CSV table of C-alpha atoms and ligand atoms in Angstrom, one decimal:
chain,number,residue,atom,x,y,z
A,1,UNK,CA,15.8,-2.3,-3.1
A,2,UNK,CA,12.4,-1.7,-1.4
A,3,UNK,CA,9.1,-2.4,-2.0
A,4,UNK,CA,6.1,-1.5,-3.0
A,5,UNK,CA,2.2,-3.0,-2.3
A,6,UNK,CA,-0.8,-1.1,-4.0
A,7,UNK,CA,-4.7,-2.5,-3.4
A,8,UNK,CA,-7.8,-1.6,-4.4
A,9,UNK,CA,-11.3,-4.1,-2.8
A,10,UNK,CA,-14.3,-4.5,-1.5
A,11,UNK,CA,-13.1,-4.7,2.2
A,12,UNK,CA,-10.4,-2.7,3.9
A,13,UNK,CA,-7.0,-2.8,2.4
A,14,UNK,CA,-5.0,-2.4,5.1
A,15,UNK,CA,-4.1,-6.2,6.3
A,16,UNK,CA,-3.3,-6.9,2.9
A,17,UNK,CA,-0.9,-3.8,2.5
A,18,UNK,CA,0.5,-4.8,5.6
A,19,UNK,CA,1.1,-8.3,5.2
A,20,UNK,CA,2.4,-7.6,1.6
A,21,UNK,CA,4.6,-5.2,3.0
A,22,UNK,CA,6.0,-7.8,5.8
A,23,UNK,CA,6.4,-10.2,3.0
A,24,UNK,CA,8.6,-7.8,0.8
A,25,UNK,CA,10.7,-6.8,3.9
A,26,UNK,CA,13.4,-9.4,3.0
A,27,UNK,CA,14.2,-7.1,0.6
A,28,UNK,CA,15.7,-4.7,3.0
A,29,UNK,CA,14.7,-1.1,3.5
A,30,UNK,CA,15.1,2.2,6.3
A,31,UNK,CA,11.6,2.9,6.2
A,32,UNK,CA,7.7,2.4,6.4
A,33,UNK,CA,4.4,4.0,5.2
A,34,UNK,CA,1.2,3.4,3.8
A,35,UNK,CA,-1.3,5.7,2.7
A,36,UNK,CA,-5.2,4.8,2.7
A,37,UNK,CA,-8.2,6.6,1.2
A,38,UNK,CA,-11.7,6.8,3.0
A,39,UNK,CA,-12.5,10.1,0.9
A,40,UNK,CA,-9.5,11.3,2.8
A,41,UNK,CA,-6.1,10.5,2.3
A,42,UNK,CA,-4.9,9.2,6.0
A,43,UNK,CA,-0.9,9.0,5.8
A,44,UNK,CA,1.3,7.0,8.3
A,45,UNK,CA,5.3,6.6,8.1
A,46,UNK,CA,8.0,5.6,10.7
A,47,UNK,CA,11.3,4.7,10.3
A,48,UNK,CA,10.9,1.8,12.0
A,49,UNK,CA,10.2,-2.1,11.0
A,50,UNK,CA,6.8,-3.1,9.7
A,51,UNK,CA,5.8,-3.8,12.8
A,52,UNK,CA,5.8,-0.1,14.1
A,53,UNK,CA,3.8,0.2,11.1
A,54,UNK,CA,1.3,-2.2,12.3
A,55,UNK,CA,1.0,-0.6,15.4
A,56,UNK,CA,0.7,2.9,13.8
A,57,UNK,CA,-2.6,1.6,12.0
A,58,UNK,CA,-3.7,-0.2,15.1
A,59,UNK,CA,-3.8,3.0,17.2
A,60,UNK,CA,-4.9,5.4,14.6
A,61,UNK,CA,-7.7,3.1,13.3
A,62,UNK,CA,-6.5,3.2,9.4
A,63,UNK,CA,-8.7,1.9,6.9
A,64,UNK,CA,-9.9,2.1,3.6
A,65,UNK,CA,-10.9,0.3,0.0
A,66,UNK,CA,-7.8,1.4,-1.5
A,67,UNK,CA,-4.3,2.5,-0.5
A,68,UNK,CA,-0.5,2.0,-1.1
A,69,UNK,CA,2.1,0.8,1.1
A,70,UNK,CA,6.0,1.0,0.5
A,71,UNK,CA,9.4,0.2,2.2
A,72,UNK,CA,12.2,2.8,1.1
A,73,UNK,CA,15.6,2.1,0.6
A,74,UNK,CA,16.9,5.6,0.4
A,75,UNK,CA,18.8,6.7,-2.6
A,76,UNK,CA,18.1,10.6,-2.2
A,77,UNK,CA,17.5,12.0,1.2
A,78,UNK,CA,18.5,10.4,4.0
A,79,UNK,CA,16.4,7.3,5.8
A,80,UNK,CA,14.0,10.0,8.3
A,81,UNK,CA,9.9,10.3,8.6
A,82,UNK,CA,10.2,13.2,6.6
A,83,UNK,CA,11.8,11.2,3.5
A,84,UNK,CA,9.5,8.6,4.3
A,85,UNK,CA,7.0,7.5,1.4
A,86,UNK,CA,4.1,8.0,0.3
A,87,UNK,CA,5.1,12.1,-0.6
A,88,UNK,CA,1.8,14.0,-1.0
A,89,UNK,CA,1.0,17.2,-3.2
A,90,UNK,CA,-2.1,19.1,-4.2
A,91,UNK,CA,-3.5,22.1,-2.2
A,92,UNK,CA,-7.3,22.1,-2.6
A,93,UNK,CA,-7.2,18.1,-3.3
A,94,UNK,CA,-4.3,15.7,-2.2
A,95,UNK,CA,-2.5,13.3,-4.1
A,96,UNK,CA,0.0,10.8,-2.8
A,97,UNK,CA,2.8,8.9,-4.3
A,98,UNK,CA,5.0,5.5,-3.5
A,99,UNK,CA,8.1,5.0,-5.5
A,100,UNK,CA,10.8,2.7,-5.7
A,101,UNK,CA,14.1,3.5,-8.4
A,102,UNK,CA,15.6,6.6,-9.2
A,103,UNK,CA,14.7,10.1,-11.2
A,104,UNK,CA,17.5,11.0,-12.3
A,105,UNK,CA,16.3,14.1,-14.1
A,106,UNK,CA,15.2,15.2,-10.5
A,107,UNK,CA,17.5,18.5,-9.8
A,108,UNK,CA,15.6,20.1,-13.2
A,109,UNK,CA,12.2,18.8,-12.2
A,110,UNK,CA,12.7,20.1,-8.8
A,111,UNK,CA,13.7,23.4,-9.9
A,112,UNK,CA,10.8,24.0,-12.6
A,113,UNK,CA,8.0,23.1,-10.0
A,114,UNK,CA,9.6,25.5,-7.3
A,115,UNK,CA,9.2,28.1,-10.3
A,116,UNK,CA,5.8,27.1,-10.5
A,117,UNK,CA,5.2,27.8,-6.3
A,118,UNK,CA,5.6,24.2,-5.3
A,119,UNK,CA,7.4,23.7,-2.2
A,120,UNK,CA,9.0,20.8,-1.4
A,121,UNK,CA,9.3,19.2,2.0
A,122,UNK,CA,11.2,16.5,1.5
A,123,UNK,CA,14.7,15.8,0.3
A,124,UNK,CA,13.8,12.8,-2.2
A,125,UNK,CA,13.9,12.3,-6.0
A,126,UNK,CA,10.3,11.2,-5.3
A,127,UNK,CA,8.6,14.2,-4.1
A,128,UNK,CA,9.0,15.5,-7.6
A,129,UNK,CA,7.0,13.2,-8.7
A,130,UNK,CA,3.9,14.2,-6.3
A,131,UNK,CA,4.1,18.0,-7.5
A,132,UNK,CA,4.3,16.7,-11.3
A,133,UNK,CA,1.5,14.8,-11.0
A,134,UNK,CA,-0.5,17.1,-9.1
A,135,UNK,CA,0.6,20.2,-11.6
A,136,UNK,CA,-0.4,17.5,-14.6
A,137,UNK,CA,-3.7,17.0,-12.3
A,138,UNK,CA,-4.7,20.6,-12.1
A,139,UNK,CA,-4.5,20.6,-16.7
A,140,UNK,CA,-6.3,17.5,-17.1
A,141,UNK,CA,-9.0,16.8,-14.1
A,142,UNK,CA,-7.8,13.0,-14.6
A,143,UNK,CA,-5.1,10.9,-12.8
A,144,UNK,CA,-3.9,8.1,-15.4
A,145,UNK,CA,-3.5,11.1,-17.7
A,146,UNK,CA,-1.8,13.1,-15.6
A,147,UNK,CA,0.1,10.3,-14.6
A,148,UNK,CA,0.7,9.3,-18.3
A,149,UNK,CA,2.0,13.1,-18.6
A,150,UNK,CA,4.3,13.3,-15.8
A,151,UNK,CA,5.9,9.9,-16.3
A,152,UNK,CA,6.3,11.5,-20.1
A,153,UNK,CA,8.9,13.5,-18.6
A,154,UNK,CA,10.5,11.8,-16.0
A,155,UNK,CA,13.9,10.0,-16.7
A,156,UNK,CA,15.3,6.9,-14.8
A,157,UNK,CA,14.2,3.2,-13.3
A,158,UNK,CA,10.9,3.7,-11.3
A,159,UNK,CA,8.2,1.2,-10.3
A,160,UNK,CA,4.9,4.0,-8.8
A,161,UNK,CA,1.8,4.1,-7.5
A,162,UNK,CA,-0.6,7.4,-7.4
A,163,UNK,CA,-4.1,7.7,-5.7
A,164,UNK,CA,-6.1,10.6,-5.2
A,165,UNK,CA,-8.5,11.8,-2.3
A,166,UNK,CA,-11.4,12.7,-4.1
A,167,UNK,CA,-11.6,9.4,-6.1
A,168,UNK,CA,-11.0,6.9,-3.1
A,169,UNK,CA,-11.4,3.8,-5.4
A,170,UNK,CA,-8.6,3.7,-7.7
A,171,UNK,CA,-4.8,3.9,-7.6
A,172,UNK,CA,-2.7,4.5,-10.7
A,173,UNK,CA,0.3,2.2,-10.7
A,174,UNK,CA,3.6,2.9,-13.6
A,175,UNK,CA,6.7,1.3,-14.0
A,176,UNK,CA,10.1,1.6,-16.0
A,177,UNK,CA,12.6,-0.7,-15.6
A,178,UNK,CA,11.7,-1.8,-11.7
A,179,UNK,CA,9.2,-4.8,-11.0
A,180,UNK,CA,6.2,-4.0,-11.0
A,181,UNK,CA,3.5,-6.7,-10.4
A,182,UNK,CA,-0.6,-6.7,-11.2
A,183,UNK,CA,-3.0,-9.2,-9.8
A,184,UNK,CA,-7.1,-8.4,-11.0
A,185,UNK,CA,-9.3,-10.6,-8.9
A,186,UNK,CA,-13.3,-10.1,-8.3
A,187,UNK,CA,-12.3,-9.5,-4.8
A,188,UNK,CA,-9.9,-6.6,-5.5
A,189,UNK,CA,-6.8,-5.8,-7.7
A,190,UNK,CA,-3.5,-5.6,-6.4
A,191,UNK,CA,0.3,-4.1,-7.2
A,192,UNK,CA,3.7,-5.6,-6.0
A,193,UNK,CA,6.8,-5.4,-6.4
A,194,UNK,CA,7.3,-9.2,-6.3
A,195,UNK,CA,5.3,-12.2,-6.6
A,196,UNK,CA,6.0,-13.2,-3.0
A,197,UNK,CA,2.8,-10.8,-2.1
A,198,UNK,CA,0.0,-12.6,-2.3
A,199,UNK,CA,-3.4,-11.1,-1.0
A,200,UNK,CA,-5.4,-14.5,1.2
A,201,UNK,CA,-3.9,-16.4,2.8
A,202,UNK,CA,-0.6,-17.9,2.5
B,1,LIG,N1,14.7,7.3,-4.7
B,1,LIG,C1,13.6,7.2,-3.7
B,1,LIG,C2,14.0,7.7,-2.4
B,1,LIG,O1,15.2,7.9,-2.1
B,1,LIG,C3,13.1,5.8,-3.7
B,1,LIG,C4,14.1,4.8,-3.1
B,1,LIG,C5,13.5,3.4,-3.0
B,1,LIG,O2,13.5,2.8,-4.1
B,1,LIG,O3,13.1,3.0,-2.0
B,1,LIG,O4,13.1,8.0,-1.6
């Protein structure tokens, strides 16, 4: 089971991913990322603890008002940097996806976005997801409906969140029988996977 932390605030994001991630770690998972948006999407994964995490951001300077964090648990693909989430699409604009559950329609998904000219990169369930959402993207113009269209076709247990590079201050969050948690405050609102995240202090 791994986790998931999604924020969208005033201030920078990142110490809040961060220490929600940390908090879900009990949990267990193989894997780290986050993704951030500062009207571009800045991407970070390791498959090391939180910590290496932390000191990914520290070095690289990561911030932003919005961004989504996850530890993976592999269940397709095996527990490397390139199976790491978030898994991003989109070729003139980027899109970028944290899951936690399974697709289990994935191997037909797969196969009808290669048809399409997607290429994958990764060997997870979850990247299907990202190409769905960005093919969904490219007929609508609008996330939550594209979201609303891909999860329309996606089978299985999934808690996800989606955000977008060219609208830096929203994520799209969607879940099917995994936890998924919201928390809408004037400072910000918030997406775990359990109510031991709490943005503040503790
Ligand atoms: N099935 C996805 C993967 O293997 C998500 C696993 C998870 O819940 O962390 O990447």
């Amino acid at each position: 089971m791994c986790g998931i932390v999604g924020a969208v605030a005033r201030d920078n994001v990142v110490p809040v991913l961060l220490e929600g991630l940390l908090r879900l770690e009990y949990r267990g998972y193989d894997s780290a990322g986050l993704v951030v948006s500062n009207n571009s999407l800045h991407r970070l994964r390791t498959t090391g603890r939180v910590a290496e995490l932390i000191k990914l951001v520290g070095e690289q300077n990561a911030e932003g008002l919005a961004g989504i964090a996850h530890t993976r648990w592999a269940t397709h693909g095996a527990p490397s940097e390139r199976n790491a989430h978030p898994h991003i699409s989109g070729t003139e604009s980027q899109i970028a996806v944290v899951h936690n559950g399974i697709i289990e329609n994935h191997e037909a998904m797969r196969k009808r976005l290669q048809a399409d000219g997607y290429v994958f990169v990764s060997d997870t369930d979850t990247e299907v997801i990202a190409h769905l959402v960005d093919y969904h993207l490219k007929q609508t113009a609008d996330l939550f409906k594209a979201v609303c269209l891909s999860i329309a076709e996606l089978q299985g247990a999934y808690a996800i969140g989606v955000m977008e590079e060219v609208r830096p201050d929203r994520i799209v969050v969607a879940r099917n029988g995994a936890p998924l948690l919201l928390g809408l405050g004037d400072d910000g609102n918030y997406a775990a996977s359990d109510a031991s995240v709490k943005p503040g202090k503790s």
